[in-house]
Amino acid sequence: MTTTSSISPQGAQPVPNTSGNDARQGDEHSHIAPGEIAVGVIIGRASEYFDFFVYGIASVLVFPAVFFPFEARLEGTLYAFVVFSFAFIARPFGTVISMAIQRRFGREAKLTIALFVLGTSTAGIAFLPGYASLGFTSIVLLSVFRFAQGLALGGSWDGLPSLLALNAPENRRGWYAMLGQLGAPLGFFVASALFAYLYANLPPKDFLDWGWRYTFYVAFAINVVALFARLRLVATEEYSRLLEERELQPTSVVELTRSQGANLLIGAFAALASYALFHLITVFPLSWITLYSDQSITEFLVVQMIGAVFCAGGIVASGLVADRVGRRFTLGGLAAMIAVFSGFAPTLLDGGRIGQDIFILLGFVLLGLSYGQAAGAVTSNFEPKYRYTGAALTADLAWLIGAAFAPLVALGLSANFGLAYVSVYLLSGAVGTLAALGLNRALVRD
């Protein structure tokens, strides 16, 4: 689960101040620091990503045995990945519904409902009996809870990343763009650490019976804390007024699609390389190691945790690089590097423990550098009144196109036809990013 912001790309001009903006220069709320907004963004994103990765790791280590025991391990994992994709399919619908709720009842009500649904769905999975107790009904309920998680994530868009972008100093937009992205490695690190501890210290039967459920209990608790932290920000008069002055309000999705449909697609494909890589170094490798390697699951999770630290460093570095050379150039350059990396993926994944570890660590570095600037690199193309809804839907489409089916496709094709198809998937994402950035540049010139 990640979000987009409306930070202007290289060469774009900041939103001009209106008379209302000028009038507020002396007001207290005009002095809200970007760093203060960044805290809310990081808290929100980290909680969402923790939920996201808890489910992703469980799809490999738990769900094939608990919900699909009637299938071989490979087929059970593929079925689990099918259910995994339901949240990404649901997310755009959640955004559409939540925008309607916000227009009628307000931002606080929308966010409260979204986080309540997310927490309830997560807790529902934690308490859900397996196939041995409920039969096919357990799979149906798992699918319903997963779909509900996607609806909730679509509704959790609070506009803070866009507000952060518009209030960031013009020469430091790359730096502030990456702050919210730090939630991804943070959420992954904590989720992996929790699973590694439980997997290493519990007998297999206990882990599958009840141990894995603790990760979802923790996710529920984190959701509650994140809800109050974010409400504390968005419910204040200062933030509400600033969001209104920046025109960060929901608009009709139908109107947005008709007026800004091309920008939606360009924005989604501009980040495709990052989103394709996202699951191919987190969820997919864990499934491949589990099925086809003798490497310890606990040790591999530790390697991925180290990779998450590298990813965080890459995200921070991306802010420095983007402020020097521009966000579009950074994204394009990293897409080209991901394309090169894709050519070595099969050799590394099939290269034993050393090759697999290199694939993970190098992949996480590239992910950090690219994903750090993937949020809203071209959403400044949206007219101001469409940016709030446009940023949310752009993120939804990017996740759906680039990441929703990545573990399913990569594992299915690799298991049946060879690891070369991992290269094809990554390469297609890199090509999509380069094509979208090129088209966006051409449109801006016109």
Short mmCIF file of C-alpha atoms in Angstrom, two decimals:
data_model
loop_
_atom_site.label_atom_id
_atom_site.label_comp_id
_atom_site.label_asym_id
_atom_site.label_seq_id
_atom_site.Cartn_x
_atom_site.Cartn_y
_atom_site.Cartn_z
CA MET A 1 0.00 0.00 0.00
CA THR A 2 1.93 3.73 -1.19
CA THR A 3 0.53 7.30 -2.15
CA THR A 4 1.31 10.04 -4.65
CA SER A 5 1.93 13.69 -4.14
CA SER A 6 1.72 16.69 -6.41
CA ILE A 7 5.32 17.82 -6.32
CA SER A 8 6.21 19.67 -9.48
CA PRO A 9 8.64 17.94 -11.83
CA GLN A 10 11.81 19.51 -12.99
CA GLY A 11 11.06 22.73 -14.76
CA ALA A 12 7.47 23.02 -13.52
CA GLN A 13 6.46 26.19 -11.75
CA PRO A 14 5.07 26.27 -8.23
CA VAL A 15 1.39 27.03 -7.77
CA PRO A 16 0.99 30.82 -7.72
CA ASN A 17 -0.33 32.42 -4.59
CA THR A 18 -3.88 33.74 -4.68
CA SER A 19 -4.95 36.81 -2.77
CA GLY A 20 -6.13 34.46 -0.04
CA ASN A 21 -2.66 33.02 0.18
CA ASP A 22 -1.18 36.48 0.41
CA ALA A 23 -3.60 37.42 3.15
CA ARG A 24 -2.57 34.48 5.26
CA GLN A 25 1.13 35.31 5.32
CA GLY A 26 0.75 36.93 8.68
CA ASP A 27 -1.47 34.20 10.12
CA GLU A 28 -0.15 31.60 12.45
CA HIS A 29 -1.23 28.72 10.26
CA SER A 30 0.87 30.03 7.36
CA HIS A 31 3.97 29.09 9.31
CA ILE A 32 3.23 25.35 9.43
CA ALA A 33 6.58 23.76 8.70
CA PRO A 34 6.97 21.11 5.98
CA GLY A 35 8.76 18.94 8.54
CA GLU A 36 5.63 18.91 10.70
CA ILE A 37 3.54 17.74 7.76
CA ALA A 38 6.18 15.14 6.94
CA VAL A 39 5.71 13.51 10.34
CA GLY A 40 2.05 12.88 9.56
CA VAL A 41 2.89 11.54 6.12
CA ILE A 42 5.51 9.09 7.43
CA ILE A 43 3.24 7.84 10.22
CA GLY A 44 0.38 7.23 7.83
CA ARG A 45 2.45 5.52 5.17
CA ALA A 46 4.40 3.35 7.62
CA SER A 47 1.20 1.95 9.15
CA GLU A 48 -0.28 1.18 5.73
CA TYR A 49 2.91 -0.50 4.51
CA PHE A 50 3.16 -2.59 7.66
CA ASP A 51 -0.35 -3.90 7.00
CA PHE A 52 0.60 -4.46 3.39
CA PHE A 53 3.73 -6.48 4.11
CA VAL A 54 2.22 -8.50 6.95
CA TYR A 55 -0.34 -9.78 4.46
CA GLY A 56 2.26 -10.28 1.72
CA ILE A 57 4.60 -12.35 3.89
CA ALA A 58 1.68 -14.36 5.27
CA SER A 59 0.64 -15.13 1.68
CA VAL A 60 3.89 -17.07 1.34
CA LEU A 61 4.53 -18.54 4.78
CA VAL A 62 1.01 -19.12 6.11
CA PHE A 63 -1.93 -18.96 3.74
CA PRO A 64 -0.98 -21.84 1.39
CA ALA A 65 -1.04 -24.25 4.34
CA VAL A 66 -3.91 -22.68 6.31
CA PHE A 67 -6.37 -21.78 3.54
CA PHE A 68 -5.26 -23.88 0.56
CA PRO A 69 -4.08 -27.19 2.09
CA PHE A 70 -5.88 -29.17 -0.62
CA GLU A 71 -3.31 -27.98 -3.21
CA ALA A 72 0.43 -28.54 -3.63
CA ARG A 73 2.60 -25.80 -2.15
CA LEU A 74 3.19 -24.03 -5.47
CA GLU A 75 -0.48 -23.97 -6.44
CA GLY A 76 -1.46 -22.95 -2.92
CA THR A 77 0.94 -20.01 -3.05
CA LEU A 78 -0.40 -18.96 -6.44
CA TYR A 79 -3.96 -19.03 -5.08
CA ALA A 80 -2.80 -16.94 -2.12
CA PHE A 81 -1.28 -14.42 -4.56
CA VAL A 82 -4.60 -14.23 -6.41
CA VAL A 83 -6.30 -13.16 -3.17
CA PHE A 84 -3.34 -10.85 -2.49
CA SER A 85 -4.20 -8.90 -5.66
CA PHE A 86 -7.80 -8.22 -4.56
CA ALA A 87 -6.76 -5.23 -2.42
CA PHE A 88 -5.18 -3.51 -5.43
CA ILE A 89 -8.27 -4.14 -7.54
CA ALA A 90 -10.47 -2.69 -4.79
CA ARG A 91 -8.33 0.35 -4.09
CA PRO A 92 -9.58 2.61 -6.94
CA PHE A 93 -13.16 1.84 -5.94
CA GLY A 94 -12.29 2.78 -2.37
CA THR A 95 -10.96 6.11 -3.58
CA VAL A 96 -14.12 6.85 -5.58
CA ILE A 97 -16.38 5.98 -2.63
CA SER A 98 -14.28 7.89 -0.12
CA MET A 99 -14.20 11.04 -2.22
CA ALA A 100 -18.01 11.01 -2.24
CA ILE A 101 -18.03 10.53 1.55
CA GLN A 102 -15.62 13.42 2.05
CA ARG A 103 -17.66 15.78 -0.11
CA ARG A 104 -20.72 15.05 2.01
CA PHE A 105 -19.43 14.42 5.53
CA GLY A 106 -15.90 15.83 5.63
CA ARG A 107 -12.30 14.65 5.64
CA GLU A 108 -12.29 13.48 9.25
CA ALA A 109 -15.32 11.22 8.75
CA LYS A 110 -13.81 9.73 5.61
CA LEU A 111 -10.48 8.98 7.26
CA THR A 112 -12.14 7.53 10.36
CA ILE A 113 -14.31 5.20 8.28
CA ALA A 114 -11.35 4.11 6.14
CA LEU A 115 -9.09 3.34 9.07
CA PHE A 116 -11.94 1.57 10.90
CA VAL A 117 -12.58 -0.66 7.88
CA LEU A 118 -8.86 -1.33 7.54
CA GLY A 119 -8.50 -2.24 11.20
CA THR A 120 -11.62 -4.38 11.21
CA SER A 121 -10.52 -6.28 8.11
CA THR A 122 -7.06 -6.85 9.55
CA ALA A 123 -8.51 -8.11 12.84
CA GLY A 124 -10.95 -10.28 10.90
CA ILE A 125 -8.05 -12.04 9.18
CA ALA A 126 -6.32 -12.50 12.52
CA PHE A 127 -9.31 -14.35 13.97
CA LEU A 128 -10.32 -16.19 10.77
CA PRO A 129 -10.39 -20.01 11.12
CA GLY A 130 -8.62 -21.94 8.38
CA TYR A 131 -9.85 -24.35 5.73
CA ALA A 132 -9.75 -27.26 8.16
CA SER A 133 -12.52 -25.61 10.22
CA LEU A 134 -14.65 -23.68 7.73
CA GLY A 135 -13.82 -25.26 4.40
CA PHE A 136 -14.31 -23.05 1.33
CA THR A 137 -16.07 -20.43 3.47
CA SER A 138 -12.69 -19.52 4.99
CA ILE A 139 -11.34 -18.66 1.51
CA VAL A 140 -14.41 -16.55 0.75
CA LEU A 141 -14.04 -14.64 4.01
CA LEU A 142 -10.30 -14.15 3.45
CA SER A 143 -11.09 -12.71 0.02
CA VAL A 144 -13.76 -10.40 1.46
CA PHE A 145 -11.43 -9.11 4.16
CA ARG A 146 -8.66 -8.57 1.62
CA PHE A 147 -10.98 -6.68 -0.71
CA ALA A 148 -12.13 -4.55 2.25
CA GLN A 149 -8.50 -3.75 3.05
CA GLY A 150 -8.15 -2.38 -0.47
CA LEU A 151 -11.30 -0.27 -0.16
CA ALA A 152 -9.96 1.14 3.11
CA LEU A 153 -6.54 1.93 1.67
CA GLY A 154 -8.23 3.79 -1.18
CA GLY A 155 -10.16 5.80 1.39
CA SER A 156 -7.17 6.58 3.59
CA TRP A 157 -5.84 9.30 1.28
CA ASP A 158 -5.57 12.38 3.49
CA GLY A 159 -3.92 14.84 1.11
CA LEU A 160 -0.92 15.35 3.38
CA PRO A 161 1.66 14.26 0.76
CA SER A 162 0.28 16.83 -1.69
CA LEU A 163 0.21 19.47 1.04
CA LEU A 164 3.80 18.63 1.90
CA ALA A 165 4.78 18.96 -1.76
CA LEU A 166 3.12 22.32 -2.24
CA ASN A 167 4.65 23.74 0.94
CA ALA A 168 8.16 22.43 0.31
CA PRO A 169 10.89 24.90 -0.74
CA GLU A 170 11.13 24.95 -4.52
CA ASN A 171 14.76 23.82 -4.54
CA ARG A 172 14.10 20.92 -2.14
CA ARG A 173 11.06 19.26 -3.66
CA GLY A 174 12.95 16.04 -4.34
CA TRP A 175 13.96 15.89 -0.68
CA TYR A 176 10.43 16.35 0.62
CA ALA A 177 9.01 14.00 -2.01
CA MET A 178 11.02 11.12 -0.59
CA LEU A 179 10.00 11.59 3.05
CA GLY A 180 6.65 9.85 2.76
CA GLN A 181 8.26 6.98 0.86
CA LEU A 182 10.32 6.09 3.94
CA GLY A 183 7.22 4.40 5.28
CA ALA A 184 7.78 1.49 2.88
CA PRO A 185 11.14 0.21 4.19
CA LEU A 186 10.10 0.99 7.76
CA GLY A 187 6.90 -1.04 7.43
CA PHE A 188 8.70 -3.88 5.67
CA PHE A 189 11.49 -4.02 8.24
CA VAL A 190 9.10 -4.29 11.19
CA ALA A 191 6.85 -6.85 9.44
CA SER A 192 9.83 -9.01 8.43
CA ALA A 193 11.36 -8.80 11.90
CA LEU A 194 8.12 -9.90 13.53
CA PHE A 195 7.69 -12.86 11.17
CA ALA A 196 11.35 -13.84 11.49
CA TYR A 197 11.08 -13.92 15.27
CA LEU A 198 7.88 -15.98 15.32
CA TYR A 199 9.04 -18.34 12.57
CA ALA A 200 12.35 -19.00 14.31
CA ASN A 201 11.01 -19.46 17.84
CA LEU A 202 7.80 -21.42 17.36
CA PRO A 203 7.34 -25.03 16.25
CA PRO A 204 5.85 -25.15 12.72
CA LYS A 205 2.48 -26.38 14.01
CA ASP A 206 2.18 -23.58 16.57
CA PHE A 207 3.27 -20.98 14.02
CA LEU A 208 0.56 -22.09 11.58
CA ASP A 209 -2.09 -22.56 14.26
CA TRP A 210 -1.79 -19.26 16.13
CA GLY A 211 1.68 -17.68 15.92
CA TRP A 212 1.14 -15.85 12.63
CA ARG A 213 -2.01 -14.20 13.98
CA TYR A 214 0.03 -11.99 16.32
CA THR A 215 1.36 -10.06 13.32
CA PHE A 216 -2.19 -9.07 12.41
CA TYR A 217 -2.96 -8.11 16.02
CA VAL A 218 0.03 -5.79 15.91
CA ALA A 219 -1.14 -4.38 12.58
CA PHE A 220 -4.52 -3.61 14.12
CA ALA A 221 -2.90 -1.80 17.05
CA ILE A 222 -0.67 0.23 14.75
CA ASN A 223 -3.71 1.23 12.68
CA VAL A 224 -5.39 2.66 15.78
CA VAL A 225 -2.31 4.69 16.72
CA ALA A 226 -1.90 5.94 13.14
CA LEU A 227 -5.56 6.93 12.96
CA PHE A 228 -5.32 9.24 15.97
CA ALA A 229 -1.97 10.65 14.83
CA ARG A 230 -3.35 11.56 11.42
CA LEU A 231 -6.66 12.86 12.72
CA ARG A 232 -4.73 15.09 15.09
CA LEU A 233 -3.23 16.75 12.03
CA VAL A 234 -6.03 16.87 9.48
CA ALA A 235 -8.77 17.81 11.97
CA THR A 236 -7.09 21.03 13.09
CA GLU A 237 -8.38 24.33 11.80
CA GLU A 238 -4.93 25.31 10.53
CA TYR A 239 -4.51 22.23 8.36
CA SER A 240 -8.08 22.33 7.09
CA ARG A 241 -7.67 25.95 6.06
CA LEU A 242 -4.34 25.26 4.39
CA LEU A 243 -5.78 22.30 2.48
CA GLU A 244 -8.65 24.47 1.26
CA GLU A 245 -6.35 27.31 0.22
CA ARG A 246 -4.23 24.90 -1.78
CA GLU A 247 -7.43 23.59 -3.44
CA LEU A 248 -6.76 20.10 -2.07
CA GLN A 249 -10.40 19.08 -2.07
CA PRO A 250 -12.16 16.09 -3.66
CA THR A 251 -13.68 16.47 -7.09
CA SER A 252 -15.97 14.28 -9.18
CA VAL A 253 -14.09 11.24 -10.47
CA VAL A 254 -16.15 11.27 -13.66
CA GLU A 255 -15.23 14.90 -14.27
CA LEU A 256 -11.59 14.18 -13.45
CA THR A 257 -11.43 11.25 -15.87
CA ARG A 258 -13.00 13.23 -18.69
CA SER A 259 -10.78 16.26 -18.17
CA GLN A 260 -7.51 14.70 -17.01
CA GLY A 261 -7.64 11.09 -18.19
CA ALA A 262 -4.34 11.31 -20.06
CA ASN A 263 -2.56 12.64 -16.96
CA LEU A 264 -3.94 9.76 -14.90
CA LEU A 265 -2.44 7.18 -17.25
CA ILE A 266 0.87 8.99 -17.70
CA GLY A 267 1.20 9.37 -13.93
CA ALA A 268 0.50 5.68 -13.35
CA PHE A 269 2.99 4.47 -15.96
CA ALA A 270 5.68 6.99 -14.97
CA ALA A 271 6.31 5.02 -11.78
CA LEU A 272 5.86 1.57 -13.33
CA ALA A 273 9.52 0.49 -13.03
CA SER A 274 9.53 1.18 -9.29
CA TYR A 275 6.24 -0.56 -8.64
CA ALA A 276 7.20 -3.60 -10.71
CA LEU A 277 10.47 -3.91 -8.79
CA PHE A 278 8.67 -3.39 -5.48
CA HIS A 279 7.15 -6.88 -5.26
CA LEU A 280 9.86 -8.66 -7.18
CA ILE A 281 12.36 -8.09 -4.36
CA THR A 282 9.99 -8.37 -1.39
CA VAL A 283 7.16 -10.90 -1.79
CA PHE A 284 8.21 -12.91 -4.87
CA PRO A 285 11.77 -13.83 -3.73
CA LEU A 286 10.42 -15.13 -0.43
CA SER A 287 8.08 -17.44 -2.31
CA TRP A 288 10.89 -18.60 -4.61
CA ILE A 289 13.22 -19.30 -1.68
CA THR A 290 10.47 -21.15 0.18
CA LEU A 291 9.70 -23.38 -2.78
CA TYR A 292 13.01 -23.89 -4.56
CA SER A 293 15.90 -23.13 -2.19
CA ASP A 294 17.37 -24.72 0.89
CA GLN A 295 18.21 -21.33 2.40
CA SER A 296 16.75 -20.75 5.87
CA ILE A 297 13.54 -18.69 5.78
CA THR A 298 14.54 -16.83 8.93
CA GLU A 299 17.97 -15.98 7.55
CA PHE A 300 16.47 -14.84 4.27
CA LEU A 301 14.06 -12.55 6.11
CA VAL A 302 17.06 -11.07 7.93
CA VAL A 303 18.75 -10.42 4.57
CA GLN A 304 15.59 -8.67 3.41
CA MET A 305 15.59 -6.59 6.58
CA ILE A 306 19.15 -5.49 5.77
CA GLY A 307 17.90 -4.73 2.27
CA ALA A 308 15.16 -2.55 3.76
CA VAL A 309 17.86 -0.49 5.52
CA PHE A 310 19.65 -0.11 2.18
CA CYS A 311 16.33 0.87 0.62
CA ALA A 312 15.84 3.62 3.21
CA GLY A 313 19.32 4.92 2.44
CA GLY A 314 18.50 4.88 -1.27
CA ILE A 315 15.30 6.82 -0.66
CA VAL A 316 17.19 9.52 1.24
CA ALA A 317 19.85 9.66 -1.48
CA SER A 318 17.15 10.01 -4.14
CA GLY A 319 16.05 13.28 -2.58
CA LEU A 320 19.55 14.69 -2.85
CA VAL A 321 19.99 13.47 -6.42
CA ALA A 322 16.58 14.70 -7.58
CA ASP A 323 17.18 18.18 -6.22
CA ARG A 324 20.39 18.31 -8.25
CA VAL A 325 19.33 16.82 -11.59
CA GLY A 326 15.52 16.89 -11.48
CA ARG A 327 12.91 14.28 -10.59
CA ARG A 328 12.10 13.21 -14.15
CA PHE A 329 15.75 12.66 -14.99
CA THR A 330 16.17 10.69 -11.77
CA LEU A 331 13.19 8.46 -12.53
CA GLY A 332 14.28 7.93 -16.12
CA GLY A 333 17.86 7.13 -15.15
CA LEU A 334 16.75 4.66 -12.50
CA ALA A 335 14.34 3.02 -14.95
CA ALA A 336 17.28 2.43 -17.28
CA MET A 337 19.29 0.95 -14.38
CA ILE A 338 16.37 -1.34 -13.47
CA ALA A 339 16.28 -2.49 -17.09
CA VAL A 340 19.96 -3.43 -16.85
CA PHE A 341 19.36 -5.11 -13.48
CA SER A 342 16.55 -7.19 -15.00
CA GLY A 343 19.08 -8.88 -17.30
CA PHE A 344 21.00 -10.26 -14.31
CA ALA A 345 17.95 -11.29 -12.28
CA PRO A 346 17.72 -14.93 -13.49
CA THR A 347 21.43 -15.57 -12.97
CA LEU A 348 21.39 -14.11 -9.47
CA LEU A 349 18.20 -15.87 -8.35
CA ASP A 350 19.56 -19.16 -9.64
CA GLY A 351 23.03 -18.51 -8.20
CA GLY A 352 22.63 -20.06 -4.79
CA ARG A 353 22.61 -18.18 -1.52
CA ILE A 354 25.24 -15.62 -2.54
CA GLY A 355 23.51 -14.81 -5.81
CA GLN A 356 20.12 -14.57 -4.14
CA ASP A 357 21.43 -12.26 -1.44
CA ILE A 358 23.07 -10.01 -4.03
CA PHE A 359 19.78 -9.88 -5.94
CA ILE A 360 17.95 -8.79 -2.80
CA LEU A 361 20.44 -6.19 -1.59
CA LEU A 362 21.12 -4.65 -4.98
CA GLY A 363 17.43 -4.70 -5.80
CA PHE A 364 16.57 -2.87 -2.58
CA VAL A 365 19.14 -0.16 -3.34
CA LEU A 366 17.63 0.39 -6.78
CA LEU A 367 14.15 0.34 -5.29
CA GLY A 368 15.05 3.02 -2.78
CA LEU A 369 16.60 5.29 -5.38
CA SER A 370 13.66 4.95 -7.78
CA TYR A 371 10.76 4.62 -5.36
CA GLY A 372 11.95 7.65 -3.42
CA GLN A 373 10.87 9.86 -6.33
CA ALA A 374 8.03 7.74 -7.72
CA ALA A 375 5.28 9.57 -5.85
CA GLY A 376 3.61 12.18 -7.99
CA ALA A 377 6.47 12.87 -10.36
CA VAL A 378 4.10 14.15 -13.03
CA THR A 379 0.89 14.90 -11.13
CA SER A 380 1.74 18.60 -11.23
CA ASN A 381 0.26 18.30 -14.74
CA PHE A 382 -3.18 18.20 -13.12
CA GLU A 383 -5.11 21.43 -12.91
CA PRO A 384 -5.06 22.61 -9.27
CA LYS A 385 -8.65 21.65 -8.50
CA TYR A 386 -8.05 18.07 -9.70
CA ARG A 387 -4.77 17.43 -7.88
CA TYR A 388 -6.23 16.01 -4.67
CA THR A 389 -8.33 13.34 -6.38
CA GLY A 390 -5.89 12.93 -9.27
CA ALA A 391 -2.96 12.18 -6.96
CA ALA A 392 -4.98 9.49 -5.15
CA LEU A 393 -6.19 7.77 -8.33
CA THR A 394 -2.76 7.95 -9.93
CA ALA A 395 -1.35 5.99 -7.00
CA ASP A 396 -4.17 3.46 -7.20
CA LEU A 397 -3.59 2.83 -10.91
CA ALA A 398 0.19 2.62 -10.46
CA TRP A 399 -0.22 -0.09 -7.81
CA LEU A 400 -2.80 -1.94 -9.89
CA ILE A 401 -0.82 -1.90 -13.14
CA GLY A 402 2.67 -2.35 -11.73
CA ALA A 403 2.41 -4.32 -8.52
CA ALA A 404 -0.93 -6.07 -7.99
CA PHE A 405 -0.16 -9.17 -10.02
CA ALA A 406 3.65 -9.10 -9.87
CA PRO A 407 4.10 -11.98 -7.37
CA LEU A 408 1.46 -14.09 -9.12
CA VAL A 409 2.83 -13.55 -12.63
CA ALA A 410 6.49 -13.81 -11.64
CA LEU A 411 6.07 -17.02 -9.64
CA GLY A 412 3.67 -18.64 -12.09
CA LEU A 413 5.81 -17.98 -15.15
CA SER A 414 9.13 -18.71 -13.43
CA ALA A 415 7.94 -21.99 -11.95
CA ASN A 416 6.63 -23.23 -15.28
CA PHE A 417 8.88 -21.60 -17.87
CA GLY A 418 12.02 -20.36 -16.10
CA LEU A 419 13.38 -17.33 -14.28
CA ALA A 420 13.93 -15.43 -17.52
CA TYR A 421 10.35 -14.21 -17.21
CA VAL A 422 11.32 -12.19 -14.14
CA SER A 423 13.57 -10.21 -16.48
CA VAL A 424 10.74 -9.72 -18.95
CA TYR A 425 8.44 -8.39 -16.23
CA LEU A 426 11.02 -5.95 -14.86
CA LEU A 427 12.03 -4.83 -18.34
CA SER A 428 8.43 -4.11 -19.29
CA GLY A 429 8.09 -1.90 -16.22
CA ALA A 430 11.23 0.04 -17.10
CA VAL A 431 10.05 0.53 -20.68
CA GLY A 432 6.67 1.73 -19.42
CA THR A 433 8.31 4.34 -17.21
CA LEU A 434 10.59 5.64 -19.96
CA ALA A 435 7.71 5.81 -22.44
CA ALA A 436 5.46 7.69 -19.99
CA LEU A 437 8.19 10.19 -19.08
CA GLY A 438 8.94 10.74 -22.75
CA LEU A 439 5.28 11.29 -23.59
CA ASN A 440 4.85 13.64 -20.65
CA ARG A 441 7.83 15.70 -21.78
CA ALA A 442 6.41 15.93 -25.29
CA LEU A 443 3.01 17.03 -24.00
CA VAL A 444 4.56 19.68 -21.76
CA ARG A 445 6.49 21.08 -24.73
CA ASP A 446 3.30 21.23 -26.78
#
